[in-house]
């Protein structure tokens, strides 16, 4: 019903920048909060950043000051701009969106993308 597709991942040197994007498609009435998780091998899943429909943001301490999350509500897209990348940022980055269906009763819930690999070399 709802599909999320990430793009923009890749290989970048430490200190570099990268922007990942996520487009939401399918049948839904609206999208509430959106955000990004990441998971590296051997590590727990970490919530990186969230953004509300109005643009309010929240960041993990590990990325604060380096990453910026934003969204384009007209295009059902969320972005994560990453600067000053470190090797420890290497992970699979997953976007999520809390969306609500069109049919009654209205049901809302999180949907997830398949992830995009971000690799930062030292």
Short mmCIF file of N, CA, C and O in Angstrom, two decimals, residues 24-100:
data_model
loop_
_atom_site.label_atom_id
_atom_site.label_comp_id
_atom_site.label_asym_id
_atom_site.label_seq_id
_atom_site.Cartn_x
_atom_site.Cartn_y
_atom_site.Cartn_z
N UNK A 24 8.04 8.73 -0.75
CA UNK A 24 6.91 7.91 -0.32
C UNK A 24 5.89 7.86 -1.44
O UNK A 24 5.52 8.90 -2.01
N UNK A 25 5.42 6.69 -1.77
CA UNK A 25 4.40 6.53 -2.79
C UNK A 25 3.37 5.51 -2.33
O UNK A 25 3.59 4.78 -1.36
N UNK A 26 2.26 5.46 -3.04
CA UNK A 26 1.21 4.52 -2.71
C UNK A 26 -0.06 5.23 -2.30
O UNK A 26 -0.26 6.41 -2.59
N UNK A 27 -0.91 4.49 -1.63
CA UNK A 27 -2.19 5.02 -1.21
C UNK A 27 -2.11 5.46 0.24
O UNK A 27 -1.91 4.64 1.14
N UNK A 28 -2.27 6.74 0.45
CA UNK A 28 -2.32 7.30 1.79
C UNK A 28 -3.01 8.65 1.75
O UNK A 28 -3.09 9.29 0.69
N UNK A 29 -3.49 9.04 2.89
CA UNK A 29 -4.16 10.33 3.02
C UNK A 29 -3.19 11.43 3.40
O UNK A 29 -3.23 12.52 2.83
N UNK A 30 -2.33 11.14 4.34
CA UNK A 30 -1.36 12.12 4.78
C UNK A 30 -0.17 11.42 5.40
O UNK A 30 -0.23 10.25 5.76
N UNK A 31 0.91 12.17 5.51
CA UNK A 31 2.12 11.70 6.16
C UNK A 31 2.37 12.56 7.38
O UNK A 31 2.37 13.79 7.29
N UNK A 32 2.57 11.91 8.50
CA UNK A 32 2.88 12.62 9.73
C UNK A 32 4.40 12.75 9.86
O UNK A 32 5.05 13.29 8.97
N UNK A 33 4.95 12.25 10.94
CA UNK A 33 6.39 12.36 11.12
C UNK A 33 7.14 11.48 10.12
O UNK A 33 6.67 10.42 9.71
N UNK A 34 8.31 11.93 9.75
CA UNK A 34 9.23 11.19 8.91
C UNK A 34 10.60 11.22 9.57
O UNK A 34 10.87 12.08 10.40
N UNK A 35 11.44 10.29 9.18
CA UNK A 35 12.76 10.29 9.78
C UNK A 35 13.67 9.25 9.20
O UNK A 35 13.35 8.57 8.21
N UNK A 36 14.82 9.13 9.84
CA UNK A 36 15.87 8.21 9.40
C UNK A 36 16.42 7.43 10.57
O UNK A 36 16.67 8.00 11.65
N UNK A 37 16.58 6.15 10.37
CA UNK A 37 17.33 5.27 11.25
C UNK A 37 18.57 4.80 10.52
O UNK A 37 18.66 4.89 9.28
N UNK A 38 19.51 4.29 11.28
CA UNK A 38 20.67 3.65 10.67
C UNK A 38 21.10 2.47 11.52
O UNK A 38 20.85 2.44 12.72
N UNK A 39 21.74 1.53 10.87
CA UNK A 39 22.25 0.37 11.57
C UNK A 39 23.54 -0.10 10.92
O UNK A 39 23.57 -0.35 9.71
N UNK A 40 24.57 -0.19 11.72
CA UNK A 40 25.86 -0.69 11.28
C UNK A 40 26.04 -2.11 11.80
O UNK A 40 25.46 -2.48 12.83
N UNK A 41 26.84 -2.92 11.13
CA UNK A 41 27.09 -4.28 11.61
C UNK A 41 27.61 -4.28 13.04
O UNK A 41 28.55 -3.56 13.38
N UNK A 42 26.98 -5.08 13.88
CA UNK A 42 27.37 -5.19 15.26
C UNK A 42 26.82 -4.11 16.17
O UNK A 42 27.06 -4.15 17.38
N UNK A 43 26.11 -3.16 15.60
CA UNK A 43 25.56 -2.07 16.38
C UNK A 43 24.04 -2.17 16.45
O UNK A 43 23.39 -2.78 15.61
N UNK A 44 23.49 -1.53 17.46
CA UNK A 44 22.05 -1.43 17.56
C UNK A 44 21.52 -0.39 16.57
O UNK A 44 22.24 0.51 16.14
N UNK A 45 20.27 -0.54 16.22
CA UNK A 45 19.63 0.44 15.37
C UNK A 45 19.54 1.77 16.10
O UNK A 45 19.17 1.83 17.28
N UNK A 46 19.88 2.82 15.40
CA UNK A 46 19.95 4.14 15.99
C UNK A 46 19.02 5.09 15.25
O UNK A 46 19.05 5.17 14.02
N UNK A 47 18.22 5.81 16.00
CA UNK A 47 17.40 6.85 15.41
C UNK A 47 18.27 8.07 15.16
O UNK A 47 18.84 8.64 16.09
N UNK A 48 18.36 8.47 13.90
CA UNK A 48 19.27 9.53 13.51
C UNK A 48 18.60 10.89 13.59
O UNK A 48 19.14 11.83 14.17
N UNK A 49 17.43 11.01 12.99
CA UNK A 49 16.76 12.30 12.92
C UNK A 49 15.30 12.10 12.59
O UNK A 49 14.91 11.13 11.95
N UNK A 50 14.49 13.04 13.02
CA UNK A 50 13.07 13.06 12.72
C UNK A 50 12.66 14.46 12.32
O UNK A 50 13.29 15.45 12.70
N UNK A 51 11.58 14.55 11.58
CA UNK A 51 11.03 15.83 11.18
C UNK A 51 9.51 15.72 11.14
O UNK A 51 8.95 14.75 10.62
N UNK A 52 8.85 16.72 11.69
CA UNK A 52 7.40 16.76 11.70
C UNK A 52 6.90 17.39 10.41
O UNK A 52 7.66 17.96 9.63
N UNK A 53 5.58 17.29 10.15
CA UNK A 53 5.05 17.96 8.96
C UNK A 53 5.33 19.45 8.92
O UNK A 53 5.47 20.02 7.83
N UNK A 54 5.39 20.09 10.08
CA UNK A 54 5.67 21.51 10.14
C UNK A 54 7.13 21.87 10.07
O UNK A 54 7.46 23.07 10.06
N UNK A 55 8.01 20.88 10.04
CA UNK A 55 9.42 21.14 9.90
C UNK A 55 10.22 21.11 11.18
O UNK A 55 11.43 21.39 11.15
N UNK A 56 9.61 20.79 12.30
CA UNK A 56 10.36 20.66 13.54
C UNK A 56 11.24 19.42 13.48
O UNK A 56 10.80 18.36 13.04
N UNK A 57 12.47 19.54 13.93
CA UNK A 57 13.45 18.47 13.78
C UNK A 57 14.01 18.04 15.12
O UNK A 57 13.98 18.79 16.11
N UNK A 58 14.54 16.84 15.12
CA UNK A 58 15.22 16.30 16.27
C UNK A 58 16.35 15.41 15.77
O UNK A 58 16.20 14.73 14.75
N UNK A 59 17.47 15.41 16.50
CA UNK A 59 18.65 14.70 16.06
C UNK A 59 19.27 13.90 17.18
O UNK A 59 19.21 14.29 18.35
N UNK A 60 19.88 12.80 16.81
CA UNK A 60 20.71 12.08 17.75
C UNK A 60 21.94 12.91 18.07
O UNK A 60 22.45 13.65 17.23
N UNK A 61 22.43 12.77 19.30
CA UNK A 61 23.60 13.53 19.70
C UNK A 61 24.80 13.25 18.80
O UNK A 61 25.63 14.13 18.56
N UNK A 62 24.89 12.04 18.30
CA UNK A 62 26.03 11.65 17.50
C UNK A 62 26.11 12.38 16.16
O UNK A 62 27.18 12.42 15.55
N UNK A 63 25.00 12.92 15.69
CA UNK A 63 24.99 13.59 14.39
C UNK A 63 24.63 15.05 14.48
O UNK A 63 24.70 15.76 13.46
N UNK A 64 24.28 15.52 15.64
CA UNK A 64 23.86 16.90 15.81
C UNK A 64 24.97 17.85 15.38
O UNK A 64 26.13 17.70 15.77
N UNK A 65 24.60 18.83 14.58
CA UNK A 65 25.56 19.78 14.06
C UNK A 65 26.19 19.38 12.75
O UNK A 65 26.82 20.22 12.10
N UNK A 66 26.04 18.12 12.37
CA UNK A 66 26.61 17.62 11.12
C UNK A 66 25.55 17.24 10.10
O UNK A 66 25.76 17.39 8.90
N UNK A 67 24.43 16.72 10.58
CA UNK A 67 23.36 16.25 9.70
C UNK A 67 22.19 17.22 9.75
O UNK A 67 21.92 17.83 10.80
N UNK A 68 21.48 17.31 8.66
CA UNK A 68 20.28 18.12 8.59
C UNK A 68 19.17 17.32 7.91
O UNK A 68 19.36 16.82 6.80
N UNK A 69 18.05 17.20 8.58
CA UNK A 69 16.90 16.54 8.00
C UNK A 69 15.91 17.59 7.51
O UNK A 69 15.73 18.63 8.15
N UNK A 70 15.29 17.32 6.39
CA UNK A 70 14.29 18.23 5.84
C UNK A 70 13.28 17.41 5.05
O UNK A 70 13.49 16.23 4.79
N UNK A 71 12.21 18.06 4.66
CA UNK A 71 11.18 17.36 3.89
C UNK A 71 10.52 18.30 2.91
O UNK A 71 10.48 19.51 3.12
N UNK A 72 10.02 17.73 1.85
CA UNK A 72 9.24 18.43 0.85
C UNK A 72 7.86 17.79 0.87
O UNK A 72 7.66 16.72 0.31
N UNK A 73 6.94 18.44 1.53
CA UNK A 73 5.61 17.86 1.69
C UNK A 73 4.88 17.70 0.36
O UNK A 73 4.09 16.76 0.20
N UNK A 74 5.13 18.60 -0.57
CA UNK A 74 4.47 18.51 -1.86
C UNK A 74 4.94 17.31 -2.66
O UNK A 74 4.21 16.80 -3.51
N UNK A 75 6.16 16.85 -2.40
CA UNK A 75 6.71 15.72 -3.13
C UNK A 75 6.80 14.45 -2.29
O UNK A 75 7.37 13.46 -2.75
N UNK A 76 6.26 14.49 -1.08
CA UNK A 76 6.28 13.33 -0.19
C UNK A 76 7.69 12.77 -0.05
O UNK A 76 7.91 11.55 -0.16
N UNK A 77 8.62 13.65 0.21
CA UNK A 77 10.02 13.28 0.23
C UNK A 77 10.69 13.81 1.49
O UNK A 77 10.40 14.93 1.93
N UNK A 78 11.57 13.01 2.04
CA UNK A 78 12.38 13.42 3.18
C UNK A 78 13.84 13.27 2.79
O UNK A 78 14.22 12.34 2.07
N UNK A 79 14.66 14.18 3.27
CA UNK A 79 16.07 14.21 2.95
C UNK A 79 16.90 14.15 4.23
O UNK A 79 16.46 14.56 5.30
N UNK A 80 18.11 13.67 4.07
CA UNK A 80 19.09 13.74 5.14
C UNK A 80 20.40 14.21 4.53
O UNK A 80 21.05 13.46 3.79
N UNK A 81 20.77 15.44 4.83
CA UNK A 81 22.02 16.01 4.36
C UNK A 81 23.09 15.74 5.40
O UNK A 81 22.94 16.16 6.56
N UNK A 82 24.14 15.07 5.01
CA UNK A 82 25.20 14.65 5.92
C UNK A 82 26.49 15.36 5.56
O UNK A 82 26.95 15.27 4.41
N UNK A 83 27.07 16.05 6.52
CA UNK A 83 28.34 16.72 6.36
C UNK A 83 29.34 16.19 7.37
O UNK A 83 28.98 15.60 8.38
N UNK A 84 30.61 16.48 7.11
CA UNK A 84 31.69 16.08 8.01
C UNK A 84 31.57 14.61 8.40
O UNK A 84 31.65 14.25 9.57
N UNK A 85 31.38 13.79 7.41
CA UNK A 85 31.13 12.37 7.66
C UNK A 85 32.35 11.70 8.29
O UNK A 85 33.49 12.02 7.97
N UNK A 86 32.05 10.77 9.17
CA UNK A 86 33.06 10.00 9.88
C UNK A 86 32.90 8.53 9.55
O UNK A 86 31.81 8.09 9.19
N UNK A 87 33.98 7.75 9.69
CA UNK A 87 33.84 6.32 9.45
C UNK A 87 32.75 5.67 10.28
O UNK A 87 32.09 4.72 9.81
N UNK A 88 32.53 6.15 11.49
CA UNK A 88 31.49 5.58 12.33
C UNK A 88 30.08 5.89 11.84
O UNK A 88 29.11 5.35 12.38
N UNK A 89 29.95 6.76 10.85
CA UNK A 89 28.66 6.99 10.22
C UNK A 89 28.30 5.89 9.23
O UNK A 89 27.17 5.87 8.73
N UNK A 90 29.24 5.02 8.93
CA UNK A 90 28.98 3.94 7.99
C UNK A 90 27.86 3.05 8.51
O UNK A 90 27.93 2.53 9.62
N UNK A 91 26.84 2.89 7.70
CA UNK A 91 25.68 2.11 8.11
C UNK A 91 24.71 2.03 6.94
O UNK A 91 24.87 2.72 5.93
N UNK A 92 23.73 1.19 7.11
CA UNK A 92 22.57 1.21 6.23
C UNK A 92 21.58 2.20 6.81
O UNK A 92 21.21 2.10 7.98
N UNK A 93 21.16 3.14 6.01
CA UNK A 93 20.25 4.17 6.44
C UNK A 93 18.85 3.85 5.94
O UNK A 93 18.63 3.64 4.74
N UNK A 94 17.91 3.81 6.87
CA UNK A 94 16.52 3.49 6.57
C UNK A 94 15.64 4.71 6.84
O UNK A 94 15.73 5.31 7.91
N UNK A 95 14.80 5.04 5.91
CA UNK A 95 13.83 6.09 6.16
C UNK A 95 12.52 5.48 6.62
O UNK A 95 12.22 4.32 6.33
N UNK A 96 11.76 6.25 7.34
CA UNK A 96 10.43 5.83 7.74
C UNK A 96 9.46 6.99 7.61
O UNK A 96 9.86 8.16 7.62
N UNK A 97 8.21 6.65 7.48
CA UNK A 97 7.16 7.65 7.42
C UNK A 97 5.93 7.10 8.12
O UNK A 97 5.52 5.96 7.87
N UNK A 98 5.39 7.90 9.00
CA UNK A 98 4.12 7.58 9.64
C UNK A 98 3.02 8.15 8.74
O UNK A 98 2.87 9.37 8.65
N UNK A 99 2.28 7.28 8.09
CA UNK A 99 1.25 7.71 7.17
C UNK A 99 -0.11 7.16 7.58
O UNK A 99 -0.20 6.16 8.30
N UNK A 100 -1.14 7.83 7.10
CA UNK A 100 -2.51 7.45 7.40
C UNK A 100 -3.23 7.10 6.11
O UNK A 100 -3.10 7.81 5.10
#
